[in-house]
Each structure stands twice: as structure tokens, then as C-alpha cells.
Amino acid sequence: MRRIPGLVGAMVLGFVLFGSANAEAAFIAYVCGTQNCSGATDVMVTDNGTGDLSSTTGAILIAGTYFGYDLVISTSQSKPLVGSTTQPQMDIGYTLTNAIGTAGNIWLYASDTNFTGQVSLLGNLNGNTSYSAYTIDGSIWGGSSNNVGDISNLLISLGPLSTPLSYIDSGSSGQIGSVVNPYSLTLGLHLFTNALGTTTGDLLMTSVPEPASLLLLGLGLLGGGAAVRRRRRRNAA
């Protein structure tokens, strides 16, 4: 099973996305100079942990200078702030400035555990900027374990985007069944820029229940309604 390896050194922001197996709820974000977060200066931050500039549970806010970039703001959001355990939703938004003018890469990740339910995931990637010297890719992994940072099962791949004011929507895809329940989900953004300037963007993951789940919900509501009607008839007798 492929996972993001453990981070060697943590700077002001620490993300624990690539740590040991974790079956408990753990929301973590990462800022990395390598795709697999194997660098000594890659960083990780846990929700409400050291380096998280947000006091809101379900939101990780980070800022700083990393790998030649000024990360003006990066906000990762997950449950319980957005979505629910039955309808997963996660988001990474950023404002990034290339401060050195030369070509460079940066990777942003967010991972959370203990999602449940059969769902179809939807992905949306956008680069809402007039800055044209950039390329963005987005990926969504999950459903194969409840380990934070598990990227062994790619569900959705978006991009690359390389034109200003652009976006891409995955449509209905990335279906998760009930083989592993609960399960973890991980979002990843790769940004490449080659000139001075600022880019903003967002990777959003939402979900819709599978038809089988909707059927079970409908049957449950019908059963509950029938019980209420029987109780009312007994009370009226």
C-alpha cells in the first residue's frame, strides 16, 4: 500500500499526513517541495496543532515562505466544518507568490480519516488568476484504508491547467464502495511556476450518495413514517 512517507523535519507549520497508520480521526495538511514529501524541509500541520493559524476545528490555515514561494495563505477544510461523515467534502484553497522569479514546484496536501458511506466523488480544480506562468494539477485519493495520507488508490485526476481564469470539473466519478468503511481521503495540489507573480486557486471535492444508499435512506424514512401512523391509530382507538 503506497503512502506518503513520514516527514523528517517540521518547520513552523507541521502536517502529519505521511505518518504511521492511523485509524482515528486525523485531519492533516502538508506543504512539500517534493511530490512524495521526502524532503527534510517539508512541513506538516495537524488541525488545531502547532502552526495551524485557525482555531476552527475542521480548518487548517497556514502561511509562510517555502521553497522560494511566499504562501500568502493556504486553507484546507474538512469535517466537521464542511460536509459530513456520510457526504465527504474537502477543500484546499491557496494564494501563492513566486518570490524568486525562477522555475519551481510546490505540493499542497490535505488528508482526513473516518469517512463512511457509498458515494460518488466530484472534483473541481480552478486557477482564478491573471498570472499565466503557472501549471496546476489536482488529485484525489482514498477508499482503500482508513490511514491518513494513503495515496494508494487514485480516484480523480484533474488538470493540468495552464491558462488564466480556468477551471475543470471531473463530473461524477471516483466512486467509493463499502469494501473499507470507514476510509480516508486525501487531496493533492501540484503547482509549477516559472516567473515572478501570484497565483490563486482551489481544489474542491464534494460527493453525492450512491443510489443504493439513497434507497436505504428512502426505505428507512418510509418505515419511520409507517411506525408513526400505527402509533397515531393506536392512540386514536
Short mmCIF file of C-alpha atoms in Angstrom, two decimals:
data_model
loop_
_atom_site.label_atom_id
_atom_site.label_comp_id
_atom_site.label_asym_id
_atom_site.label_seq_id
_atom_site.Cartn_x
_atom_site.Cartn_y
_atom_site.Cartn_z
CA MET A 1 0.00 0.00 0.00
CA ARG A 2 1.53 3.29 -1.09
CA ARG A 3 1.56 6.09 1.47
CA ILE A 4 3.29 9.44 1.74
CA PRO A 5 6.39 8.76 3.86
CA GLY A 6 6.98 10.30 7.26
CA LEU A 7 8.29 13.85 7.22
CA VAL A 8 11.84 14.19 8.51
CA GLY A 9 11.72 17.79 9.69
CA ALA A 10 8.83 20.08 10.54
CA MET A 11 9.03 23.85 10.20
CA VAL A 12 6.58 26.31 11.70
CA LEU A 13 3.64 24.52 10.12
CA GLY A 14 3.67 20.76 10.70
CA PHE A 15 1.47 18.35 8.73
CA VAL A 16 1.34 14.69 9.81
CA LEU A 17 -0.13 13.36 6.60
CA PHE A 18 2.61 10.86 5.96
CA GLY A 19 2.97 9.41 9.41
CA SER A 20 2.27 5.94 10.77
CA ALA A 21 -1.01 4.11 10.29
CA ASN A 22 -3.85 5.92 11.98
CA ALA A 23 -7.36 4.56 12.34
CA GLU A 24 -8.58 7.53 14.37
CA ALA A 25 -9.92 10.80 13.03
CA ALA A 26 -6.95 12.90 11.97
CA PHE A 27 -7.09 15.96 9.71
CA ILE A 28 -3.63 16.95 8.44
CA ALA A 29 -2.20 19.29 5.80
CA TYR A 30 1.25 19.37 4.13
CA VAL A 31 3.46 21.81 2.23
CA CYS A 32 6.17 19.97 0.30
CA GLY A 33 8.99 20.68 -2.12
CA THR A 34 8.85 17.11 -3.44
CA GLN A 35 5.94 15.05 -4.71
CA ASN A 36 6.25 12.37 -2.03
CA CYS A 37 7.11 14.81 0.77
CA SER A 38 10.51 13.23 1.32
CA GLY A 39 12.47 16.46 1.84
CA ALA A 40 13.93 17.47 5.19
CA THR A 41 12.26 20.90 4.96
CA ASP A 42 8.78 19.68 4.01
CA VAL A 43 6.22 20.61 6.64
CA MET A 44 3.03 19.20 8.11
CA VAL A 45 0.31 20.66 10.32
CA THR A 46 -2.49 18.95 12.22
CA ASP A 47 -5.89 20.52 12.79
CA ASN A 48 -5.64 22.81 15.86
CA GLY A 49 -1.99 21.80 16.24
CA THR A 50 1.27 23.76 16.14
CA GLY A 51 1.38 26.01 13.08
CA ASP A 52 -2.38 26.00 12.45
CA LEU A 53 -3.35 29.68 12.29
CA SER A 54 -7.04 28.81 12.51
CA SER A 55 -8.75 27.97 15.80
CA THR A 56 -11.71 26.42 13.99
CA THR A 57 -11.94 22.64 14.08
CA GLY A 58 -12.06 21.34 10.51
CA ALA A 59 -9.96 24.19 9.05
CA ILE A 60 -6.15 24.35 8.77
CA LEU A 61 -4.76 27.77 7.88
CA ILE A 62 -1.06 28.18 7.07
CA ALA A 63 1.20 30.93 5.75
CA GLY A 64 4.94 31.39 5.29
CA THR A 65 7.83 31.18 2.83
CA TYR A 66 8.65 27.75 1.41
CA PHE A 67 10.87 26.58 -1.45
CA GLY A 68 11.17 30.08 -2.95
CA TYR A 69 7.44 30.74 -2.67
CA ASP A 70 5.52 33.09 -0.43
CA LEU A 71 2.49 31.05 0.60
CA VAL A 72 0.29 34.02 1.44
CA ILE A 73 -2.48 31.71 2.54
CA SER A 74 -3.40 28.05 2.25
CA THR A 75 -6.67 26.91 3.76
CA SER A 76 -7.61 23.24 3.99
CA GLN A 77 -11.15 22.38 5.12
CA SER A 78 -12.81 19.12 6.11
CA LYS A 79 -15.38 17.73 8.53
CA PRO A 80 -16.94 18.81 10.80
CA LEU A 81 -16.66 22.31 9.29
CA VAL A 82 -17.79 21.19 5.82
CA GLY A 83 -19.53 18.04 4.65
CA SER A 84 -20.33 15.15 6.96
CA THR A 85 -19.22 11.58 7.56
CA THR A 86 -21.87 10.36 5.13
CA GLN A 87 -21.25 13.04 2.50
CA PRO A 88 -17.49 13.71 2.33
CA GLN A 89 -16.32 17.18 1.39
CA MET A 90 -12.80 18.63 1.45
CA ASP A 91 -11.16 21.70 0.03
CA ILE A 92 -7.70 23.27 -0.48
CA GLY A 93 -7.55 26.96 -1.38
CA TYR A 94 -4.35 28.98 -1.79
CA THR A 95 -2.69 32.23 -2.76
CA LEU A 96 0.92 31.64 -3.84
CA THR A 97 3.60 34.13 -4.94
CA ASN A 98 6.76 33.17 -6.82
CA ALA A 99 9.21 35.40 -4.96
CA ILE A 100 12.44 34.46 -6.75
CA GLY A 101 11.43 34.51 -10.42
CA THR A 102 12.92 31.14 -11.32
CA ALA A 103 11.07 27.91 -12.05
CA GLY A 104 9.93 25.94 -9.03
CA ASN A 105 7.44 23.36 -7.74
CA ILE A 106 5.36 23.11 -4.62
CA TRP A 107 2.88 20.46 -3.45
CA LEU A 108 -0.06 21.03 -1.09
CA TYR A 109 -1.86 18.09 0.51
CA ALA A 110 -4.76 17.61 2.92
CA SER A 111 -5.90 14.28 4.36
CA ASP A 112 -8.65 13.19 6.74
CA THR A 113 -9.92 9.86 8.10
CA ASN A 114 -13.16 8.24 9.27
CA PHE A 115 -15.34 8.97 6.24
CA THR A 116 -18.19 6.50 5.75
CA GLY A 117 -20.83 5.62 3.17
CA GLN A 118 -21.07 4.70 -0.50
CA VAL A 119 -20.57 7.88 -2.53
CA SER A 120 -19.60 9.24 -5.93
CA LEU A 121 -16.96 11.94 -5.55
CA LEU A 122 -16.88 15.12 -7.61
CA GLY A 123 -13.72 17.16 -8.13
CA ASN A 124 -13.31 20.76 -9.23
CA LEU A 125 -9.96 22.47 -9.90
CA ASN A 126 -9.62 26.15 -10.71
CA GLY A 127 -6.91 28.75 -11.18
CA ASN A 128 -8.65 32.09 -10.89
CA THR A 129 -5.82 34.44 -11.76
CA SER A 130 -4.40 36.73 -14.46
CA TYR A 131 -0.98 35.18 -13.84
CA SER A 132 -0.13 32.97 -16.81
CA ALA A 133 3.25 31.47 -15.85
CA TYR A 134 1.83 28.57 -13.90
CA THR A 135 0.58 24.98 -14.20
CA ILE A 136 -1.74 23.27 -11.69
CA ASP A 137 -2.64 19.59 -11.26
CA GLY A 138 -5.11 18.18 -8.75
CA SER A 139 -5.60 14.64 -7.46
CA ILE A 140 -7.95 12.87 -5.05
CA TRP A 141 -7.11 9.53 -3.43
CA GLY A 142 -8.86 7.27 -0.94
CA GLY A 143 -11.25 4.47 -0.12
CA SER A 144 -8.65 1.71 0.34
CA SER A 145 -7.85 2.16 4.05
CA ASN A 146 -8.50 4.46 7.00
CA ASN A 147 -4.87 5.57 7.17
CA VAL A 148 -4.11 9.28 6.95
CA GLY A 149 -2.06 10.08 3.84
CA ASP A 150 -2.92 6.89 1.96
CA ILE A 151 -2.44 7.63 -1.76
CA SER A 152 -2.52 4.03 -3.00
CA ASN A 153 -5.91 4.40 -4.73
CA LEU A 154 -6.26 7.31 -7.19
CA LEU A 155 -9.91 8.28 -7.58
CA ILE A 156 -9.82 11.53 -9.57
CA SER A 157 -7.10 13.31 -11.55
CA LEU A 158 -7.64 16.90 -12.74
CA GLY A 159 -5.51 19.11 -14.95
CA PRO A 160 -3.12 20.34 -15.88
CA LEU A 161 -4.43 23.89 -16.03
CA SER A 162 -2.09 26.46 -17.51
CA THR A 163 -4.26 29.34 -18.70
CA PRO A 164 -5.62 32.27 -16.67
CA LEU A 165 -9.17 32.16 -15.29
CA SER A 166 -9.61 28.47 -15.99
CA TYR A 167 -11.21 25.54 -14.23
CA ILE A 168 -12.01 21.88 -14.77
CA ASP A 169 -14.75 19.71 -13.29
CA SER A 170 -14.45 15.93 -13.04
CA GLY A 171 -18.15 15.22 -13.26
CA SER A 172 -19.45 12.14 -11.44
CA SER A 173 -16.52 9.81 -10.83
CA GLY A 174 -14.34 8.45 -8.07
CA GLN A 175 -16.92 6.00 -6.73
CA ILE A 176 -16.28 4.57 -3.27
CA GLY A 177 -17.99 1.33 -2.29
CA SER A 178 -18.24 -0.38 1.07
CA VAL A 179 -15.09 -2.55 0.90
CA VAL A 180 -13.37 -0.38 3.50
CA ASN A 181 -15.57 1.55 5.89
CA PRO A 182 -14.58 3.96 7.41
CA TYR A 183 -11.95 5.23 4.98
CA SER A 184 -9.55 8.12 4.48
CA LEU A 185 -9.48 10.71 1.68
CA THR A 186 -6.52 12.78 0.52
CA LEU A 187 -6.42 15.85 -1.75
CA GLY A 188 -3.26 16.95 -3.51
CA LEU A 189 -2.32 20.08 -5.49
CA HIS A 190 0.87 20.41 -7.56
CA LEU A 191 1.82 23.92 -8.65
CA PHE A 192 4.63 24.88 -11.01
CA THR A 193 5.56 28.49 -11.82
CA ASN A 194 8.46 29.92 -13.81
CA ALA A 195 8.26 33.69 -13.29
CA LEU A 196 7.59 36.33 -10.66
CA GLY A 197 3.91 36.66 -9.91
CA THR A 198 0.96 35.50 -7.83
CA THR A 199 -1.49 32.69 -8.50
CA THR A 200 -4.65 31.74 -6.64
CA GLY A 201 -6.72 28.62 -6.94
CA ASP A 202 -8.74 25.88 -5.33
CA LEU A 203 -9.28 22.12 -5.35
CA LEU A 204 -12.75 21.18 -4.14
CA MET A 205 -14.07 17.68 -3.51
CA THR A 206 -17.78 17.06 -2.91
CA SER A 207 -19.89 13.91 -3.04
CA VAL A 208 -23.34 12.51 -3.72
CA PRO A 209 -24.70 9.29 -2.15
CA GLU A 210 -24.83 6.18 -4.32
CA PRO A 211 -28.34 5.02 -5.45
CA ALA A 212 -28.18 2.06 -3.03
CA SER A 213 -27.57 4.42 -0.13
CA LEU A 214 -30.43 6.65 -1.25
CA LEU A 215 -32.69 3.58 -1.49
CA LEU A 216 -31.82 2.52 2.06
CA LEU A 217 -32.45 6.06 3.26
CA GLY A 218 -35.81 6.11 1.50
CA LEU A 219 -36.81 2.75 2.98
CA GLY A 220 -35.82 3.98 6.41
CA LEU A 221 -37.94 7.11 6.03
CA LEU A 222 -40.91 5.03 4.82
CA GLY A 223 -40.54 2.64 7.74
CA GLY A 224 -40.37 5.53 10.19
CA GLY A 225 -43.47 7.08 8.66
CA ALA A 226 -45.39 3.81 8.90
CA ALA A 227 -44.47 3.45 12.58
CA VAL A 228 -45.72 6.97 13.31
CA ARG A 229 -49.04 6.23 11.54
CA ARG A 230 -49.54 2.99 13.50
CA ARG A 231 -48.84 4.80 16.78
CA ARG A 232 -51.35 7.53 15.90
CA ARG A 233 -54.02 4.90 15.10
CA ARG A 234 -53.46 3.15 18.44
CA ASN A 235 -53.71 6.45 20.30
CA ALA A 236 -56.93 7.34 18.49
CA ALA A 237 -58.57 3.96 19.22
#
